[in-house]
Amino acid sequence: MAESIMKRLENILEVTNVSKSFPGVQALNKVNLSIKPGEIRGLVGENGAGKSTLVKAIMGAFPVDEGKITINWKGNSISPRNPIEALRCGLFANYQQLTIAPKLSISENLFLGKMPVNKFGLIDWSRMTKETKRILKNFNLDLDPEIKIEKLSGSQQTMIILSKMAMLNELSIAIFDEPTAFLGIEETEVLFSFIRRLKEKQVSVIYVSHKIDEVLKICDSVTVLKDGEVVDTLPIDKVNEEKLFSLMVGREIGKIYEIEHRKPGEILLEVKNFSSAGKFKNINFDLRRGEILGFFGLIGSGRTEIMRSIFGADKYDSGEIKIKGKPIVITSPWKAMKNGLSLVPENRATQGLAFDLPVKVNVNMSSYHAISKGGFINLKKEKDRAYYYVNTLAIKPPDVERAVKYLSGGNQQKVVLSKALCSEPEIIILDEPTTGVDVGTRREIYKLIEQLTKAGKGIILISSYLPEIIGISDRIIVVSNGMKVGEVKRGAIPEKSLEEELLKMASQIHLGKE
Amino acid sequence: MRKIAIMGKTEVSLIVVIIVLMAVFSGFGANFFSYYNLSNLLKQAAISGIIAIAATIVIISGGIDLSVGSITGMSSILVAILMARYNFSIWLAIVIPIILCTIIGLYNGIVISQFRVPPFIATLGTMTMVRGGIELISEAKTIVGVYPTFASFSTEAIFGIPKMAYIWIFSAILVAVILKYTIFGRNIFAIGCNEEVARLSGINTKNTICAIYALSGFLCGIAGVVLTSRLASAVPTGGQGYELSSIAAAVIGGASLSGGQGSILGTFLGTFLITLITNGGIHLGINPFVMDIVTGAIITIAVVLDQLRRRGP
């Protein structure tokens, strides 16, 4: 008895038999989990496995149906009933993106609610600026504390959240839910060293990610969730990538990047001397039928900007675009799509999906003209087309009337892909198509790309995930500081050294500038 | 989903509230269910109803149109001036103002989509300018002398239902069909949900926004014509107050000011409910100011209930 109490106190977090259901879904089923002080625990599983639900339950975002969550805070066992109580027990989660106010400056954000005052009771701005500079320096951020958050890039914003986290002096458990979704390679390193510093201070960390290589690198142990249940919890030296994949999916997944490659056909797209001031300069490349052209670069290298300009989403200054040999001027996405281009944007939440609208409307959004006469939509065809994609891409649940906001991340991504395919494009630009997507779905997306190349489409794949871009591209173009700095054909360099080679190219003129 | 379904929960609860209120009013006031009063009720609702439809389209697209009242007033005063001062034929005197109002709406759309002026500011500017224009051309005087055949339109009925109400109903059906069955309608919802998503999906968002505000202007043009017929004259303050009551009707009917949500049936019922409260209040001899308080409270309650229901799981 005494021993079991001792053992309990040893753990900073105890999740005992926790269940939670939402209408129609058993999100968590009798989950048990315990974490020791200073332990970095990975949490992996497919989309819908219950990772986010578990994290939110720990944070007190909603009451659980059954079971208990206790935090050992200063010798007391506490079960937080809401996020505020959780915060008082030293819990902090990075998923609360809302904790930064976009219209306020960096320093105002960092000191929100605890601004220093001078002897007159007025805000001491100069002290705030000085303190902010000091904190930012710890994170290798050379930014003006007066800049508004909304002016920062996604990765910089993430770093600001981290620095805000670092300011909390009473931290017991830090939760990171997909923290590197918007981070580049360098920023990820900064994040990792931050996590290691937390560990030294005996702070426990829960690290939720789809990127297994990160989990293997940073975590001490890993818990695998599947369908709301814990499959297993293992020390990190007892697992490898393949083992985790099979535990997550519940079957052997095989080599996930293995797809059939085509012999590229005629030239579909030619881009010449493409420039946009301050973004990219003198970009030249072409894309052939059946080809998968990878675009690799660090965050801020200009790869996304190049594609957005080709697609007409942003303006460009000079250059030439030819589609099937015919020069065209693209001034809007609308025109680009008329010319057979399609884009799956970087961020599905803000650029890809109308969240409140049903699956069928999102799938058809780009191509209603194809199922309309005189502006009137054929409602049956609208549904049929949506069901076609729901079935082909196995979108779950198979309900075309459901608003996409109720779908899991991977299924949302499938809806974005469906929308892009529905317009029957010849050239498909995929910008980070597997961000926040589980391994099973990733495999499906790669198989889909394989089929598209089979059908003679040209694919441009932007990715900052090296294994992915190396795994499936026929040719890789490396971009750095808005310029094309290299091009590598599949098989030209052995895979082992390719990763290093690409990184070297990508960071050659990249002097830590965003 | 419910914004596209013909009848969602908002509409059902509105119908229930309307039936209950009608029962209460007829219980207290003997004349409530008289033909005279009911047709009067429809007439009262028709004009604000048409304007509320215009407001709903704009609100679904994530915008706001504060100029609906002024545009209605402009149409109203022009009809009267073309008839009384210039003896235009009845059809020209109706069509010209409606075309002009459509152009004013189009102007709103251009300022908003091309110059990226927030809809609130753009239409606030238009509202003030158009009202100034009305005062100028009417010399701030009431215009009398519209053709009797034109004025009598508002007193006539078909199958016992005022002709005015048919215009309201037809406008509602027209717009409901546009929203549900056309590409333009789907694009309005898409833009309201997320304009950037719509643009990246290849929707010509600029043209669509122009068309949305032009359609709003067009409907206000029609409302203005009906207003002049009903008053048998036009006043320089015509249409004032509709800018807010139209938003109220749309919101009671389930439209969300953040866009992407709303239904024409809901707005139709919302307009009817607001008019019913005013009318019933008069009937029961309640101080009209008290009824204003009630209407205001209903706007808040409607949105609170909607929010509570939406919070869900």
mmCIF file of N, CA and C in Angstrom, chain B residues 103-170:
data_model
loop_
_atom_site.group_PDB
_atom_site.id
_atom_site.type_symbol
_atom_site.label_atom_id
_atom_site.label_comp_id
_atom_site.label_asym_id
_atom_site.label_seq_id
_atom_site.Cartn_x
_atom_site.Cartn_y
_atom_site.Cartn_z
ATOM 1 N N ILE B 103 -26.692 50.259 -60.118
ATOM 2 C CA ILE B 103 -25.368 50.835 -60.372
ATOM 3 C C ILE B 103 -24.730 51.323 -59.073
ATOM 4 N N ILE B 104 -25.544 51.924 -58.194
ATOM 5 C CA ILE B 104 -24.981 52.363 -56.898
ATOM 6 C C ILE B 104 -24.449 51.138 -56.135
ATOM 7 N N GLY B 105 -25.223 50.055 -56.185
ATOM 8 C CA GLY B 105 -24.766 48.829 -55.527
ATOM 9 C C GLY B 105 -23.474 48.321 -56.133
ATOM 10 N N LEU B 106 -23.405 48.365 -57.460
ATOM 11 C CA LEU B 106 -22.203 47.931 -58.172
ATOM 12 C C LEU B 106 -21.011 48.785 -57.732
ATOM 13 N N TYR B 107 -21.282 50.088 -57.584
ATOM 14 C CA TYR B 107 -20.217 50.993 -57.116
ATOM 15 C C TYR B 107 -19.699 50.522 -55.749
ATOM 16 N N ASN B 108 -20.625 50.183 -54.836
ATOM 17 C CA ASN B 108 -20.212 49.631 -53.530
ATOM 18 C C ASN B 108 -19.282 48.440 -53.729
ATOM 19 N N GLY B 109 -19.708 47.540 -54.614
ATOM 20 C CA GLY B 109 -18.944 46.314 -54.857
ATOM 21 C C GLY B 109 -17.548 46.626 -55.372
ATOM 22 N N ILE B 110 -17.447 47.614 -56.269
ATOM 23 C CA ILE B 110 -16.143 47.955 -56.843
ATOM 24 C C ILE B 110 -15.235 48.541 -55.761
ATOM 25 N N VAL B 111 -15.781 49.461 -54.968
ATOM 26 C CA VAL B 111 -14.959 50.068 -53.910
ATOM 27 C C VAL B 111 -14.457 48.982 -52.950
ATOM 28 N N ILE B 112 -15.331 48.018 -52.642
ATOM 29 C CA ILE B 112 -14.962 46.979 -51.679
ATOM 30 C C ILE B 112 -13.970 45.978 -52.286
ATOM 31 N N SER B 113 -14.242 45.517 -53.514
ATOM 32 C CA SER B 113 -13.404 44.439 -54.043
ATOM 33 C C SER B 113 -12.124 44.957 -54.693
ATOM 34 N N GLN B 114 -12.193 46.073 -55.397
ATOM 35 C CA GLN B 114 -11.000 46.561 -56.096
ATOM 36 C C GLN B 114 -10.095 47.369 -55.177
ATOM 37 N N PHE B 115 -10.703 48.193 -54.322
ATOM 38 C CA PHE B 115 -9.882 49.088 -53.496
ATOM 39 C C PHE B 115 -9.754 48.601 -52.061
ATOM 40 N N ARG B 116 -10.295 47.422 -51.791
ATOM 41 C CA ARG B 116 -10.157 46.772 -50.490
ATOM 42 C C ARG B 116 -10.608 47.647 -49.322
ATOM 43 N N VAL B 117 -11.649 48.465 -49.545
ATOM 44 C CA VAL B 117 -12.209 49.247 -48.444
ATOM 45 C C VAL B 117 -13.151 48.318 -47.669
ATOM 46 N N PRO B 118 -13.053 48.267 -46.333
ATOM 47 C CA PRO B 118 -13.970 47.392 -45.591
ATOM 48 C C PRO B 118 -15.430 47.751 -45.899
ATOM 49 N N PRO B 119 -16.278 46.735 -46.077
ATOM 50 C CA PRO B 119 -17.669 46.986 -46.463
ATOM 51 C C PRO B 119 -18.378 47.983 -45.554
ATOM 52 N N PHE B 120 -18.095 47.914 -44.259
ATOM 53 C CA PHE B 120 -18.755 48.821 -43.320
ATOM 54 C C PHE B 120 -18.483 50.269 -43.717
ATOM 55 N N ILE B 121 -17.218 50.588 -43.992
ATOM 56 C CA ILE B 121 -16.828 51.961 -44.337
ATOM 57 C C ILE B 121 -17.343 52.336 -45.718
ATOM 58 N N ALA B 122 -17.145 51.429 -46.680
ATOM 59 C CA ALA B 122 -17.549 51.732 -48.053
ATOM 60 C C ALA B 122 -19.031 52.072 -48.114
ATOM 61 N N THR B 123 -19.855 51.225 -47.460
ATOM 62 C CA THR B 123 -21.296 51.445 -47.567
ATOM 63 C C THR B 123 -21.752 52.584 -46.648
ATOM 64 N N LEU B 124 -20.989 52.865 -45.602
ATOM 65 C CA LEU B 124 -21.298 54.036 -44.772
ATOM 66 C C LEU B 124 -21.124 55.296 -45.607
ATOM 67 N N GLY B 125 -20.040 55.339 -46.388
ATOM 68 C CA GLY B 125 -19.807 56.467 -47.291
ATOM 69 C C GLY B 125 -20.945 56.609 -48.285
ATOM 70 N N THR B 126 -21.314 55.486 -48.896
ATOM 71 C CA THR B 126 -22.390 55.510 -49.888
ATOM 72 C C THR B 126 -23.703 55.948 -49.253
ATOM 73 N N MET B 127 -23.966 55.419 -48.070
ATOM 74 C CA MET B 127 -25.202 55.769 -47.367
ATOM 75 C C MET B 127 -25.320 57.277 -47.217
ATOM 76 N N THR B 128 -24.222 57.912 -46.794
ATOM 77 C CA THR B 128 -24.242 59.353 -46.558
ATOM 78 C C THR B 128 -24.344 60.118 -47.874
ATOM 79 N N MET B 129 -23.563 59.674 -48.866
ATOM 80 C CA MET B 129 -23.597 60.363 -50.160
ATOM 81 C C MET B 129 -24.975 60.299 -50.792
ATOM 82 N N VAL B 130 -25.557 59.105 -50.806
ATOM 83 C CA VAL B 130 -26.846 58.933 -51.471
ATOM 84 C C VAL B 130 -27.923 59.738 -50.747
ATOM 85 N N ARG B 131 -27.852 59.734 -49.404
ATOM 86 C CA ARG B 131 -28.848 60.526 -48.663
ATOM 87 C C ARG B 131 -28.708 62.002 -49.018
ATOM 88 N N GLY B 132 -27.465 62.459 -49.146
ATOM 89 C CA GLY B 132 -27.232 63.841 -49.576
ATOM 90 C C GLY B 132 -27.829 64.089 -50.946
ATOM 91 N N GLY B 133 -27.634 63.135 -51.839
ATOM 92 C CA GLY B 133 -28.181 63.245 -53.188
ATOM 93 C C GLY B 133 -29.697 63.359 -53.170
ATOM 94 N N ILE B 134 -30.314 62.579 -52.297
ATOM 95 C CA ILE B 134 -31.780 62.618 -52.193
ATOM 96 C C ILE B 134 -32.250 64.014 -51.777
ATOM 97 N N GLU B 135 -31.617 64.538 -50.744
ATOM 98 C CA GLU B 135 -31.985 65.872 -50.233
ATOM 99 C C GLU B 135 -31.817 66.917 -51.337
ATOM 100 N N LEU B 136 -30.726 66.742 -52.089
ATOM 101 C CA LEU B 136 -30.411 67.702 -53.142
ATOM 102 C C LEU B 136 -31.487 67.695 -54.225
ATOM 103 N N ILE B 137 -31.796 66.531 -54.792
ATOM 104 C CA ILE B 137 -32.723 66.521 -55.926
ATOM 105 C C ILE B 137 -34.167 66.750 -55.484
ATOM 106 N N SER B 138 -34.461 66.460 -54.213
ATOM 107 C CA SER B 138 -35.843 66.687 -53.766
ATOM 108 C C SER B 138 -35.977 68.053 -53.112
ATOM 109 N N GLU B 139 -34.871 68.767 -53.008
ATOM 110 C CA GLU B 139 -34.810 70.038 -52.268
ATOM 111 C C GLU B 139 -35.386 69.842 -50.871
ATOM 112 N N ALA B 140 -35.160 68.671 -50.338
ATOM 113 C CA ALA B 140 -35.598 68.326 -48.995
ATOM 114 C C ALA B 140 -37.100 68.462 -48.800
ATOM 115 N N LYS B 141 -37.830 68.284 -49.911
ATOM 116 C CA LYS B 141 -39.298 68.400 -49.803
ATOM 117 C C LYS B 141 -39.962 67.081 -50.165
ATOM 118 N N THR B 142 -41.139 66.894 -49.644
ATOM 119 C CA THR B 142 -41.930 65.729 -50.018
ATOM 120 C C THR B 142 -42.390 65.895 -51.456
ATOM 121 N N ILE B 143 -42.280 64.851 -52.264
ATOM 122 C CA ILE B 143 -42.700 64.928 -53.664
ATOM 123 C C ILE B 143 -44.064 64.260 -53.786
ATOM 124 N N VAL B 144 -45.047 65.038 -54.193
ATOM 125 C CA VAL B 144 -46.381 64.467 -54.402
ATOM 126 C C VAL B 144 -46.686 64.468 -55.885
ATOM 127 N N GLY B 145 -47.774 63.817 -56.234
ATOM 128 C CA GLY B 145 -48.195 63.844 -57.626
ATOM 129 C C GLY B 145 -47.799 62.623 -58.425
ATOM 130 N N VAL B 146 -47.668 61.463 -57.755
ATOM 131 C CA VAL B 146 -47.426 60.242 -58.525
ATOM 132 C C VAL B 146 -48.725 59.814 -59.183
ATOM 133 N N TYR B 147 -48.619 59.024 -60.251
ATOM 134 C CA TYR B 147 -49.825 58.631 -60.989
ATOM 135 C C TYR B 147 -50.735 57.792 -60.096
ATOM 136 N N PRO B 148 -52.023 58.056 -60.156
ATOM 137 C CA PRO B 148 -52.976 57.289 -59.328
ATOM 138 C C PRO B 148 -52.919 55.789 -59.630
ATOM 139 N N THR B 149 -52.731 55.428 -60.920
ATOM 140 C CA THR B 149 -52.667 54.001 -61.250
ATOM 141 C C THR B 149 -51.485 53.338 -60.547
ATOM 142 N N PHE B 150 -50.410 54.119 -60.393
ATOM 143 C CA PHE B 150 -49.230 53.598 -59.728
ATOM 144 C C PHE B 150 -49.473 53.460 -58.221
ATOM 145 N N ALA B 151 -50.103 54.507 -57.665
ATOM 146 C CA ALA B 151 -50.363 54.491 -56.221
ATOM 147 C C ALA B 151 -51.349 53.396 -55.847
ATOM 148 N N SER B 152 -52.281 53.118 -56.739
ATOM 149 C CA SER B 152 -53.312 52.143 -56.382
ATOM 150 C C SER B 152 -52.758 50.717 -56.344
ATOM 151 N N PHE B 153 -51.575 50.523 -56.954
ATOM 152 C CA PHE B 153 -50.959 49.187 -56.925
ATOM 153 C C PHE B 153 -50.865 48.651 -55.500
ATOM 154 N N SER B 154 -50.507 49.545 -54.583
ATOM 155 C CA SER B 154 -50.276 49.091 -53.216
ATOM 156 C C SER B 154 -51.575 48.789 -52.483
ATOM 157 N N THR B 155 -52.695 49.229 -53.049
ATOM 158 C CA THR B 155 -53.963 48.955 -52.367
ATOM 159 C C THR B 155 -54.645 47.714 -52.942
ATOM 160 N N GLU B 156 -54.118 47.236 -54.078
ATOM 161 C CA GLU B 156 -54.776 46.106 -54.732
ATOM 162 C C GLU B 156 -54.273 44.765 -54.191
ATOM 163 N N ALA B 157 -55.122 43.769 -54.464
ATOM 164 C CA ALA B 157 -54.761 42.430 -53.983
ATOM 165 C C ALA B 157 -55.145 41.386 -55.022
ATOM 166 N N ILE B 158 -54.434 40.283 -55.005
ATOM 167 C CA ILE B 158 -54.804 39.136 -55.836
ATOM 168 C C ILE B 158 -55.060 37.975 -54.882
ATOM 169 N N PHE B 159 -56.154 37.307 -55.060
ATOM 170 C CA PHE B 159 -56.582 36.234 -54.148
ATOM 171 C C PHE B 159 -56.526 36.716 -52.699
ATOM 172 N N GLY B 160 -56.888 37.952 -52.507
ATOM 173 C CA GLY B 160 -56.943 38.460 -51.135
ATOM 174 C C GLY B 160 -55.606 38.846 -50.552
ATOM 175 N N ILE B 161 -54.521 38.561 -51.285
ATOM 176 C CA ILE B 161 -53.207 38.919 -50.750
ATOM 177 C C ILE B 161 -52.713 40.177 -51.466
ATOM 178 N N PRO B 162 -52.240 41.162 -50.695
ATOM 179 C CA PRO B 162 -51.807 42.425 -51.317
ATOM 180 C C PRO B 162 -50.744 42.176 -52.381
ATOM 181 N N LYS B 163 -50.813 42.934 -53.479
ATOM 182 C CA LYS B 163 -49.825 42.786 -54.549
ATOM 183 C C LYS B 163 -48.403 43.032 -54.035
ATOM 184 N N MET B 164 -48.314 43.983 -53.107
ATOM 185 C CA MET B 164 -47.008 44.286 -52.528
ATOM 186 C C MET B 164 -46.339 43.031 -51.954
ATOM 187 N N ALA B 165 -47.174 42.227 -51.276
ATOM 188 C CA ALA B 165 -46.637 41.030 -50.635
ATOM 189 C C ALA B 165 -46.103 40.058 -51.676
ATOM 190 N N TYR B 166 -46.766 40.025 -52.872
ATOM 191 C CA TYR B 166 -46.255 39.130 -53.921
ATOM 192 C C TYR B 166 -44.837 39.520 -54.327
ATOM 193 N N ILE B 167 -44.597 40.826 -54.410
ATOM 194 C CA ILE B 167 -43.247 41.258 -54.810
ATOM 195 C C ILE B 167 -42.222 40.777 -53.793
ATOM 196 N N TRP B 168 -42.612 40.908 -52.524
ATOM 197 C CA TRP B 168 -41.733 40.426 -51.449
ATOM 198 C C TRP B 168 -41.470 38.925 -51.609
ATOM 199 N N ILE B 169 -42.580 38.172 -51.778
ATOM 200 C CA ILE B 169 -42.452 36.712 -51.863
ATOM 201 C C ILE B 169 -41.645 36.303 -53.095
ATOM 202 N N PHE B 170 -41.929 36.950 -54.224
ATOM 203 C CA PHE B 170 -41.184 36.607 -55.446
ATOM 204 C C PHE B 170 -39.692 36.910 -55.284
#
